[in-house]
Tab-separated table of C-alpha atoms and ligand atoms in Angstrom:
chain	number	residue	atom	x	y	z
U	1	MET	CA	12.257	27.553	17.714
U	2	LEU	CA	14.225	29.252	15.018
U	3	ASP	CA	15.033	26.041	13.304
U	4	ILE	CA	12.309	25.072	13.225
U	5	ASN	CA	10.953	27.763	11.674
U	6	ASN	CA	13.347	27.687	8.737
U	7	LYS	CA	13.028	24.132	8.303
U	8	LEU	CA	9.271	24.737	7.712
U	9	GLN	CA	9.906	28.029	5.399
U	10	GLU	CA	12.233	26.035	3.499
U	11	ILE	CA	9.559	23.247	2.592
U	12	LYS	CA	7.192	25.892	1.346
U	13	ASP	CA	10.099	27.803	-0.796
U	14	ASN	CA	10.540	24.706	-2.608
U	15	ASN	CA	6.744	23.723	-3.325
U	16	LEU	CA	6.799	20.945	-0.465
U	17	TYR	CA	4.727	22.031	2.219
U	18	ARG	CA	1.392	20.109	2.315
U	19	GLU	CA	-1.679	20.513	4.321
U	20	ILE	CA	-4.105	18.118	5.244
U	21	ARG	CA	-7.964	17.571	3.236
U	22	TYR	CA	-10.639	16.867	5.390
U	23	LEU	CA	-13.315	14.883	4.061
U	24	SER	CA	-16.832	14.789	5.433
U	25	LYS	CA	-18.425	12.537	3.497
U	26	PRO	CA	-17.549	8.891	3.374
U	27	GLN	CA	-14.680	7.818	0.923
U	28	ASP	CA	-16.308	6.981	-1.937
U	29	LYS	CA	-16.661	8.067	-5.382
U	30	ILE	CA	-18.254	11.405	-4.919
U	31	THR	CA	-17.159	12.561	-1.220
U	32	VAL	CA	-16.688	15.563	-0.036
U	33	ILE	CA	-13.586	17.474	0.606
U	34	ASP	CA	-12.772	20.284	2.438
U	35	GLY	CA	-16.845	21.515	2.044
U	36	LYS	CA	-16.355	20.458	-2.349
U	37	LYS	CA	-18.158	17.947	-3.595
U	38	VAL	CA	-15.285	16.149	-5.810
U	39	LEU	CA	-14.957	12.340	-7.763
U	40	LEU	CA	-12.511	11.102	-5.834
U	41	MET	CA	-9.417	9.418	-8.543
U	42	SER	CA	-7.285	9.044	-5.072
U	43	SER	CA	-8.370	6.309	-2.874
U	44	ASN	CA	-6.397	3.367	-1.595
U	45	ASN	CA	-10.151	2.305	-0.869
U	46	TYR	CA	-10.294	0.148	-4.280
U	47	LEU	CA	-12.906	-2.064	-4.211
U	48	GLY	CA	-15.263	0.063	-2.190
U	49	LEU	CA	-15.469	-1.924	0.444
U	50	CYS	CA	-15.288	1.095	3.076
U	51	ASN	CA	-18.426	2.044	2.496
U	52	ASN	CA	-20.323	-1.064	2.117
U	53	ASN	CA	-23.159	-1.504	3.715
U	54	LYS	CA	-22.143	-5.495	5.141
U	55	VAL	CA	-18.979	-4.133	6.034
U	56	LYS	CA	-20.765	-1.551	8.237
U	57	GLN	CA	-23.404	-3.186	9.871
U	58	ALA	CA	-20.420	-6.198	11.250
U	59	SER	CA	-19.318	-3.748	12.314
U	60	ILE	CA	-22.189	-2.275	13.920
U	61	ASP	CA	-22.749	-5.593	15.397
U	62	ALA	CA	-19.237	-5.796	16.888
U	63	ILE	CA	-19.782	-2.667	18.658
U	64	ASN	CA	-22.784	-3.484	20.309
U	65	LYS	CA	-21.671	-6.585	21.406
U	66	TYR	CA	-17.784	-5.643	23.100
U	67	GLY	CA	-18.064	-1.479	23.044
U	68	LEU	CA	-15.371	0.415	21.192
U	69	GLY	CA	-11.698	0.093	22.152
U	70	SER	CA	-9.808	-3.403	22.222
U	71	GLY	CA	-8.871	-2.364	26.195
U	72	GLY	CA	-5.273	-3.721	26.176
U	73	SER	CA	-2.634	-4.974	24.602
U	74	ARG	CA	-2.838	-8.013	21.450
U	75	LEU	CA	-0.411	-10.181	24.801
U	76	THR	CA	-2.725	-8.929	27.712
U	77	THR	CA	-6.409	-8.698	27.567
U	78	GLY	CA	-6.834	-6.354	24.414
U	79	SER	CA	-7.258	-10.317	21.994
U	80	TYR	CA	-11.160	-10.892	20.873
U	81	ASP	CA	-12.262	-13.859	19.313
U	82	LEU	CA	-12.684	-11.745	17.352
U	83	HIS	CA	-8.567	-11.586	16.331
U	84	LYS	CA	-8.513	-15.182	16.476
U	85	GLU	CA	-11.222	-15.517	13.876
U	86	LEU	CA	-9.672	-12.336	11.118
U	87	GLU	CA	-6.235	-13.940	11.496
U	88	GLU	CA	-7.512	-17.290	10.435
U	89	LYS	CA	-9.393	-15.442	7.526
U	90	ILE	CA	-5.668	-14.140	6.470
U	91	ALA	CA	-3.813	-16.755	6.787
U	92	LYS	CA	-6.312	-18.806	4.837
U	93	PHE	CA	-7.018	-16.462	2.168
U	94	LYS	CA	-2.948	-16.318	1.728
U	95	ASN	CA	-2.117	-19.998	1.647
U	96	CYS	CA	-0.001	-19.482	4.666
U	97	GLU	CA	0.193	-21.564	7.878
U	98	GLY	CA	-0.543	-18.179	10.584
U	99	ALA	CA	-0.962	-14.451	10.463
U	100	LEU	CA	-0.954	-12.070	13.223
U	101	ILE	CA	-2.841	-8.641	13.162
U	102	PHE	CA	-0.544	-5.715	13.728
U	103	ASN	CA	-2.490	-2.014	14.294
U	104	ASN	CA	-1.463	-0.807	11.023
U	105	GLY	CA	0.364	-2.053	8.045
U	106	TYR	CA	3.478	0.341	9.035
U	107	MET	CA	3.855	-1.441	12.488
U	108	ALA	CA	3.736	-4.877	10.586
U	109	ASN	CA	6.589	-3.749	8.584
U	110	LEU	CA	8.774	-2.046	11.412
U	111	GLY	CA	7.739	-4.815	13.827
U	112	VAL	CA	8.143	-7.512	11.505
U	113	ILE	CA	11.487	-6.514	9.101
U	114	SER	CA	13.041	-5.742	13.248
U	115	ALA	CA	12.662	-8.631	14.379
U	116	ILE	CA	14.365	-10.643	12.472
U	117	CYS	CA	16.874	-9.135	11.067
U	118	ASP	CA	19.319	-9.242	14.205
U	119	GLU	CA	23.062	-8.145	13.447
U	120	GLU	CA	23.972	-11.392	11.719
U	121	TYR	CA	21.550	-10.019	8.501
U	122	TYR	CA	22.060	-8.247	5.600
U	123	ILE	CA	18.590	-6.652	3.692
U	124	PHE	CA	18.262	-6.458	0.514
U	125	SER	CA	16.201	-3.638	0.068
U	126	ASP	CA	14.169	-2.275	-3.331
U	127	GLU	CA	14.939	1.017	-3.700
U	128	LEU	CA	11.215	2.987	-4.055
U	129	ASN	CA	10.164	0.394	-0.992
U	130	HIS	CA	7.797	2.372	1.207
U	131	ALA	CA	8.403	4.638	4.375
U	132	SER	CA	7.819	1.671	6.105
U	133	ILE	CA	10.372	-0.882	5.451
U	134	ILE	CA	12.776	1.657	5.127
U	135	ASP	CA	12.280	2.411	8.959
U	136	GLY	CA	11.579	-1.274	9.425
U	137	CYS	CA	15.073	-2.007	7.821
U	138	LYS	CA	16.704	1.108	9.736
U	139	LEU	CA	16.050	0.017	12.859
U	140	SER	CA	16.855	-3.791	12.258
U	141	LYS	CA	20.770	-4.468	13.983
U	142	GLY	CA	20.777	-5.884	9.902
U	143	LYS	CA	23.341	-4.496	7.347
U	144	ILE	CA	21.018	-2.604	4.490
U	145	VAL	CA	21.733	-3.153	0.770
U	146	ILE	CA	19.780	-0.838	-1.575
U	147	TYR	CA	19.606	-2.978	-5.034
U	148	LYS	CA	17.745	-0.705	-7.919
U	149	HIS	CA	14.226	0.033	-8.310
U	150	ASN	CA	12.804	-3.485	-9.329
U	151	ASP	CA	16.316	-4.653	-11.438
U	152	VAL	CA	16.719	-8.527	-10.507
U	153	ASN	CA	20.176	-7.533	-12.743
U	154	ASP	CA	21.652	-5.582	-9.940
U	155	LEU	CA	19.640	-7.878	-7.375
U	156	LYS	CA	22.057	-10.804	-7.715
U	157	GLU	CA	25.122	-8.566	-8.611
U	158	LYS	CA	24.824	-7.190	-4.946
U	159	VAL	CA	24.101	-10.754	-3.498
U	160	LYS	CA	27.019	-12.195	-4.967
U	161	ALA	CA	29.258	-8.952	-3.693
U	162	ASN	CA	28.486	-9.491	0.384
U	163	LYS	CA	29.459	-12.902	2.015
U	164	PHE	CA	26.493	-13.114	4.899
U	165	LYS	CA	25.666	-15.531	7.055
U	166	LYS	CA	21.678	-15.011	7.280
U	167	GLY	CA	19.749	-12.219	4.488
U	168	ILE	CA	16.803	-11.581	3.225
U	169	ILE	CA	14.881	-10.155	0.022
U	170	VAL	CA	12.699	-7.011	1.008
U	171	THR	CA	10.294	-5.478	-1.321
U	172	ASP	CA	6.458	-3.648	-2.074
U	173	SER	CA	4.373	-5.712	-4.729
U	174	VAL	CA	2.751	-3.637	-5.551
U	175	PHE	CA	4.983	-0.388	-5.592
U	176	SER	CA	2.649	2.284	-3.678
U	177	MET	CA	3.599	5.620	-5.573
U	178	ASP	CA	4.803	3.858	-9.500
U	179	GLY	CA	2.127	0.841	-9.251
U	180	ASP	CA	4.229	-1.020	-11.069
U	181	ILE	CA	4.649	-4.846	-9.827
U	182	ALA	CA	8.492	-6.416	-8.251
U	183	ASN	CA	9.237	-9.106	-10.917
U	184	ILE	CA	8.757	-11.678	-7.243
U	185	PRO	CA	9.726	-15.081	-9.138
U	186	GLU	CA	13.276	-13.706	-10.265
U	187	ILE	CA	13.170	-11.938	-6.393
U	188	VAL	CA	12.450	-15.934	-4.821
U	189	LYS	CA	14.719	-17.745	-7.675
U	190	ILE	CA	17.016	-15.735	-5.463
U	191	ALA	CA	16.630	-16.620	-3.370
U	192	LYS	CA	16.536	-19.571	-3.122
U	193	GLU	CA	19.445	-19.840	-4.922
U	194	TYR	CA	21.946	-17.735	-2.117
U	195	ASN	CA	19.445	-18.806	0.452
U	196	LEU	CA	17.886	-15.586	1.441
U	197	LEU	CA	14.362	-15.754	2.933
U	198	THR	CA	11.855	-13.251	1.205
U	199	LEU	CA	9.477	-10.726	2.556
U	200	VAL	CA	7.063	-9.099	0.082
U	201	ASP	CA	4.895	-6.608	1.121
U	202	ASP	CA	1.101	-7.066	-0.465
U	203	ALA	CA	-0.105	-3.241	1.120
U	204	HIS	CA	-1.796	-2.655	-2.036
U	205	ALA	CA	-1.374	-6.449	-3.699
U	206	THR	CA	-3.758	-8.095	-1.749
U	207	GLY	CA	-8.242	-7.882	-2.877
U	208	VAL	CA	-5.889	-6.078	-6.298
U	209	ILE	CA	-4.159	-8.835	-8.511
U	210	GLY	CA	-4.374	-11.993	-9.278
U	211	LYS	CA	-8.342	-13.302	-10.729
U	212	LEU	CA	-9.659	-13.793	-6.679
U	213	GLY	CA	-7.461	-11.134	-4.852
U	214	LYS	CA	-5.085	-13.159	-3.569
U	215	GLY	CA	-2.643	-10.682	-3.903
U	216	SER	CA	1.557	-11.660	-5.329
U	217	SER	CA	1.507	-15.406	-4.476
U	218	GLU	CA	-1.542	-15.932	-6.456
U	219	TYR	CA	-0.550	-13.278	-9.324
U	220	PHE	CA	3.075	-15.213	-9.461
U	221	ASN	CA	1.498	-18.772	-8.819
U	222	CYS	CA	4.958	-18.606	-6.498
U	223	ASP	CA	6.276	-19.527	-2.371
U	224	ILE	CA	7.071	-16.297	-0.437
U	225	ASP	CA	8.326	-17.056	2.916
U	226	ILE	CA	6.830	-13.615	4.417
U	227	THR	CA	3.924	-11.693	3.420
U	228	VAL	CA	3.117	-8.738	5.240
U	229	GLY	CA	0.105	-6.259	4.415
U	230	THR	CA	-2.657	-4.424	4.882
U	231	LEU	CA	-6.405	-3.883	6.465
U	232	SER	CA	-6.790	-0.487	5.329
U	233	LYS	CA	-6.781	-0.662	1.652
U	234	ALA	CA	-8.990	-2.804	-0.807
U	235	ILE	CA	-9.892	-4.461	2.241
U	236	GLY	CA	-11.881	-1.128	3.574
U	237	SER	CA	-11.232	-1.488	7.302
U	238	GLU	CA	-8.061	-0.554	9.320
U	239	GLY	CA	-4.884	-3.463	10.890
U	240	GLY	CA	-1.933	-3.856	9.396
U	241	PHE	CA	-0.921	-8.010	8.986
U	242	VAL	CA	2.116	-10.657	8.317
U	243	CYS	CA	1.610	-14.230	7.318
U	244	GLY	CA	4.163	-16.616	7.763
U	245	ASN	CA	4.714	-20.254	8.283
U	246	LYS	CA	3.989	-21.176	11.929
U	247	ASN	CA	6.859	-20.622	13.548
U	248	VAL	CA	7.324	-17.195	12.233
U	249	ILE	CA	3.673	-16.323	13.407
U	250	ASP	CA	4.132	-17.329	17.187
U	251	PHE	CA	8.993	-15.887	17.413
U	252	LEU	CA	6.907	-12.204	16.653
U	253	LYS	CA	4.348	-12.562	18.372
U	254	ASN	CA	7.320	-13.035	21.018
U	255	ARG	CA	9.988	-10.607	19.319
U	256	SER	CA	8.116	-7.609	17.531
U	257	ARG	CA	8.112	-4.799	19.046
U	258	SER	CA	5.710	-3.244	17.589
U	259	PHE	CA	2.634	-5.877	18.346
U	260	ILE	CA	3.849	-6.556	21.576
U	261	PHE	CA	3.711	-2.752	22.849
U	262	SER	CA	0.510	-1.304	21.443
U	263	THR	CA	-2.979	-1.468	22.424
U	264	ALA	CA	-4.976	-3.915	20.380
U	265	LEU	CA	-7.278	-2.934	17.090
U	266	SER	CA	-10.675	-2.767	18.135
U	267	PRO	CA	-13.210	-4.931	17.354
U	268	VAL	CA	-15.279	-3.180	15.460
U	269	VAL	CA	-12.329	-2.606	12.247
U	270	ILE	CA	-11.434	-6.033	12.924
U	271	SER	CA	-15.250	-7.248	12.314
U	272	GLY	CA	-15.644	-5.603	9.532
U	273	ALA	CA	-12.359	-6.778	7.792
U	274	ILE	CA	-13.964	-9.745	8.531
U	275	SER	CA	-16.759	-9.008	6.914
U	276	SER	CA	-14.582	-7.689	3.249
U	277	PHE	CA	-13.234	-10.798	3.641
U	278	ASP	CA	-16.015	-13.135	3.464
U	279	ILE	CA	-17.548	-10.701	0.049
U	280	ILE	CA	-14.154	-11.101	-1.691
U	281	GLN	CA	-14.257	-15.131	-0.978
U	282	ASN	CA	-17.956	-15.647	-1.445
U	283	ASP	CA	-17.721	-13.251	-5.255
U	284	ASN	CA	-14.636	-12.049	-7.175
U	285	SER	CA	-16.680	-9.550	-9.278
U	286	LEU	CA	-15.917	-6.154	-7.587
U	287	ILE	CA	-11.915	-7.725	-7.904
U	288	LEU	CA	-12.927	-8.099	-11.686
U	289	LYS	CA	-14.288	-5.034	-11.426
U	290	LEU	CA	-11.237	-2.845	-10.527
U	291	GLN	CA	-9.026	-5.352	-12.922
U	292	ASN	CA	-10.990	-4.004	-15.559
U	293	ASN	CA	-11.616	-0.288	-14.709
U	294	ILE	CA	-7.522	-0.185	-14.356
U	295	GLU	CA	-7.461	-1.265	-17.839
U	296	TYR	CA	-10.295	1.265	-18.796
U	297	LEU	CA	-8.441	3.793	-17.512
U	298	CYS	CA	-4.893	2.586	-18.818
U	299	ARG	CA	-5.913	2.399	-22.255
U	300	GLY	CA	-8.488	5.792	-21.926
U	301	LEU	CA	-4.918	7.725	-20.887
U	302	ARG	CA	-2.709	6.287	-23.574
U	303	LEU	CA	-5.553	7.868	-26.094
U	304	ILE	CA	-3.895	11.299	-24.913
U	305	GLY	CA	-1.202	10.877	-24.688
U	306	TYR	CA	0.245	9.289	-21.486
U	307	GLU	CA	2.371	6.363	-21.547
U	308	VAL	CA	0.705	4.114	-18.865
U	309	ASP	CA	0.122	0.414	-18.515
U	310	SER	CA	-0.346	-0.546	-14.956
U	311	LYS	CA	-1.781	-3.953	-13.695
U	312	SER	CA	-2.620	-2.029	-10.524
U	313	PRO	CA	-5.086	0.430	-9.485
U	314	ILE	CA	-2.310	2.947	-9.109
U	315	ILE	CA	-1.504	4.992	-12.438
U	316	PRO	CA	0.909	7.609	-11.906
U	317	ILE	CA	1.159	10.532	-14.575
U	318	MET	CA	4.786	11.876	-14.673
U	319	ILE	CA	4.959	15.574	-14.010
U	320	GLY	CA	8.518	16.842	-12.661
U	321	GLU	CA	7.992	19.998	-11.175
U	322	GLU	CA	6.446	20.332	-8.206
U	323	ASP	CA	4.343	23.703	-8.798
U	324	LYS	CA	3.681	22.377	-12.269
U	325	ALA	CA	1.833	19.564	-9.819
U	326	LEU	CA	0.265	21.538	-7.962
U	327	LYS	CA	-0.882	23.677	-10.645
U	328	PHE	CA	-2.311	20.084	-12.296
U	329	SER	CA	-3.587	19.373	-9.348
U	330	LYS	CA	-5.926	22.534	-8.503
U	331	SER	CA	-7.331	22.727	-12.098
U	332	LEU	CA	-8.368	19.229	-12.094
U	333	LEU	CA	-9.987	19.937	-8.456
U	334	ASP	CA	-11.382	23.482	-10.270
U	335	GLU	CA	-13.091	20.987	-12.694
U	336	GLY	CA	-14.262	18.616	-9.418
U	337	ILE	CA	-12.455	16.182	-9.593
U	338	TYR	CA	-9.258	14.909	-6.185
U	339	ILE	CA	-6.118	13.958	-7.396
U	340	PRO	CA	-2.782	15.483	-5.468
U	341	ALA	CA	0.433	16.052	-6.049
U	342	ILE	CA	2.341	13.832	-5.122
U	343	ARG	CA	5.750	15.572	-4.369
U	344	TYR	CA	9.402	15.167	-1.800
U	345	PRO	CA	9.749	13.003	0.454
U	346	THR	CA	7.356	10.491	-1.516
U	347	VAL	CA	9.018	10.547	-4.270
U	348	LYS	CA	12.235	11.849	-5.459
U	349	LYS	CA	12.284	15.877	-5.755
U	350	GLY	CA	11.902	17.194	-9.068
U	351	TYR	CA	9.278	13.700	-9.968
U	352	ALA	CA	6.255	15.220	-8.380
U	353	ILE	CA	3.452	12.863	-9.970
U	354	LEU	CA	-0.184	12.897	-10.524
U	355	ARG	CA	-1.390	9.754	-8.234
U	356	ILE	CA	-3.804	8.522	-9.996
U	357	THR	CA	-5.862	5.490	-8.608
U	358	VAL	CA	-9.036	3.373	-9.834
U	359	MET	CA	-11.733	1.781	-8.026
U	360	ALA	CA	-14.202	-0.242	-8.626
U	361	THR	CA	-16.936	1.631	-7.748
U	362	HIS	CA	-15.842	4.033	-10.937
U	363	ASP	CA	-18.266	3.613	-13.988
U	364	TYR	CA	-17.089	4.313	-17.320
U	365	GLU	CA	-18.561	7.416	-17.495
U	366	ASP	CA	-16.399	8.089	-15.168
U	367	LEU	CA	-13.383	7.467	-15.827
U	368	ASP	CA	-14.092	8.974	-19.443
U	369	PHE	CA	-15.064	12.553	-17.332
U	370	VAL	CA	-11.658	11.855	-15.982
U	371	ILE	CA	-9.757	11.666	-19.503
U	372	ASN	CA	-11.146	14.456	-20.842
U	373	LYS	CA	-10.703	16.755	-17.963
U	374	ILE	CA	-7.386	15.810	-17.645
U	375	ASN	CA	-6.962	15.883	-21.506
U	376	GLU	CA	-8.091	19.594	-21.603
U	377	VAL	CA	-6.005	20.678	-18.429
U	378	LYS	CA	-2.884	19.220	-20.170
U	379	ASN	CA	-3.701	21.512	-23.326
U	380	LYS	CA	-3.861	24.588	-21.182
U	381	THR	CA	-1.271	24.189	-18.147
U	382	MET	CA	1.858	22.215	-20.173
B	401	PLP	C1	3.170	-0.464	0.237
B	401	PLP	C2	2.300	-0.075	2.198
B	401	PLP	N1	2.812	-0.583	2.816
B	401	PLP	C3	2.186	-0.199	3.641
B	401	PLP	C4	1.521	0.576	4.065
B	401	PLP	C5	1.260	1.158	5.489
B	401	PLP	O1	-0.132	0.992	5.501
B	401	PLP	P1	-0.658	1.409	6.913
B	401	PLP	O2	-1.107	2.374	5.849
B	401	PLP	O3	-2.085	0.464	7.338
B	401	PLP	O4	-0.054	1.560	7.973
B	401	PLP	C6	1.608	1.281	2.798
B	401	PLP	C7	0.558	2.232	2.894
B	401	PLP	O5	-0.029	3.506	3.589
B	401	PLP	C8	2.075	1.535	1.581
B	401	PLP	O6	1.883	1.397	1.137
């Protein structure tokens, strides 16, 4: 126990200690966290669908029809007609032959990368990829080669420098902390030239980028072999997915351990996700509103001195030292705005950020309030 106690103390001494905060109201722009009413500026509920009435009704209908738990794993008794309907919907939305639902995006990355990449694979992975990609790579038998963040020249050099039989390039499309977007057209070009597969994680891109919110393949109009995503962000539900051609999906059904060895998602969350896809497929106004809000907030933050130009709802403000980031976040909370300080191990030590996210449900008044308060706190504390 002494070892654990020492490690815990070290975390505290370095301002890296984290505590869970509890919400007692829905995940909306105004919510209640640890008993305090706040304007939420850090949610991944980008389109506000977590608390959408139609989505909630779809889940209520599902619980009445099917009950709560799925009761089995996907290959035994846990797959319902709703799982099939959602997989078909996702495949159509992403213009792919097939899709497969996992229990979350983390398990999708873990299960897909580790199933595909045997010992003959070289995996070329962006240095800022999400932890679930990193862990999927580690769990696979492939040789991992890390390239500099979003640096296609470095990627190409590393691809050229290695001799491999089979290879894959894996990248987030929208990076979860920096909010920037991978240079996917160049990545696809390199992949074609050197006969590599491409795997793109559209967790923060689905329902977000592209006029119809279809994610990176729409945004860049290019072909990606395998797309992973989550239903827990813009889709407002829970679950992960992978899309690709029919054989990729069939193979994963048979070999992906996180798909096979876990109880299927509840019909309740699946039904909610179906309803979310229906909403965004019938009408892209929420997506356009989100994109407009991103532009508005970036413009306002530039006017108070921050060099931000995000095309995604993730707008990081670099603070650096962990204690400064904590203080900044605390001062904003005192003003009624919730933007957590993101610290190691999510970002590098000494590179703490305030990770602002914007939602379609924010209006200009909310965003102006945030810009003014950030300016005030900056002038007081920095
Ligand atoms: C880029 C990225 N991939 C995957 C995940 C995991 O998705 P989930 O929360 O559904 O496990 C996340 C965030 O949670 C993410 O940011």
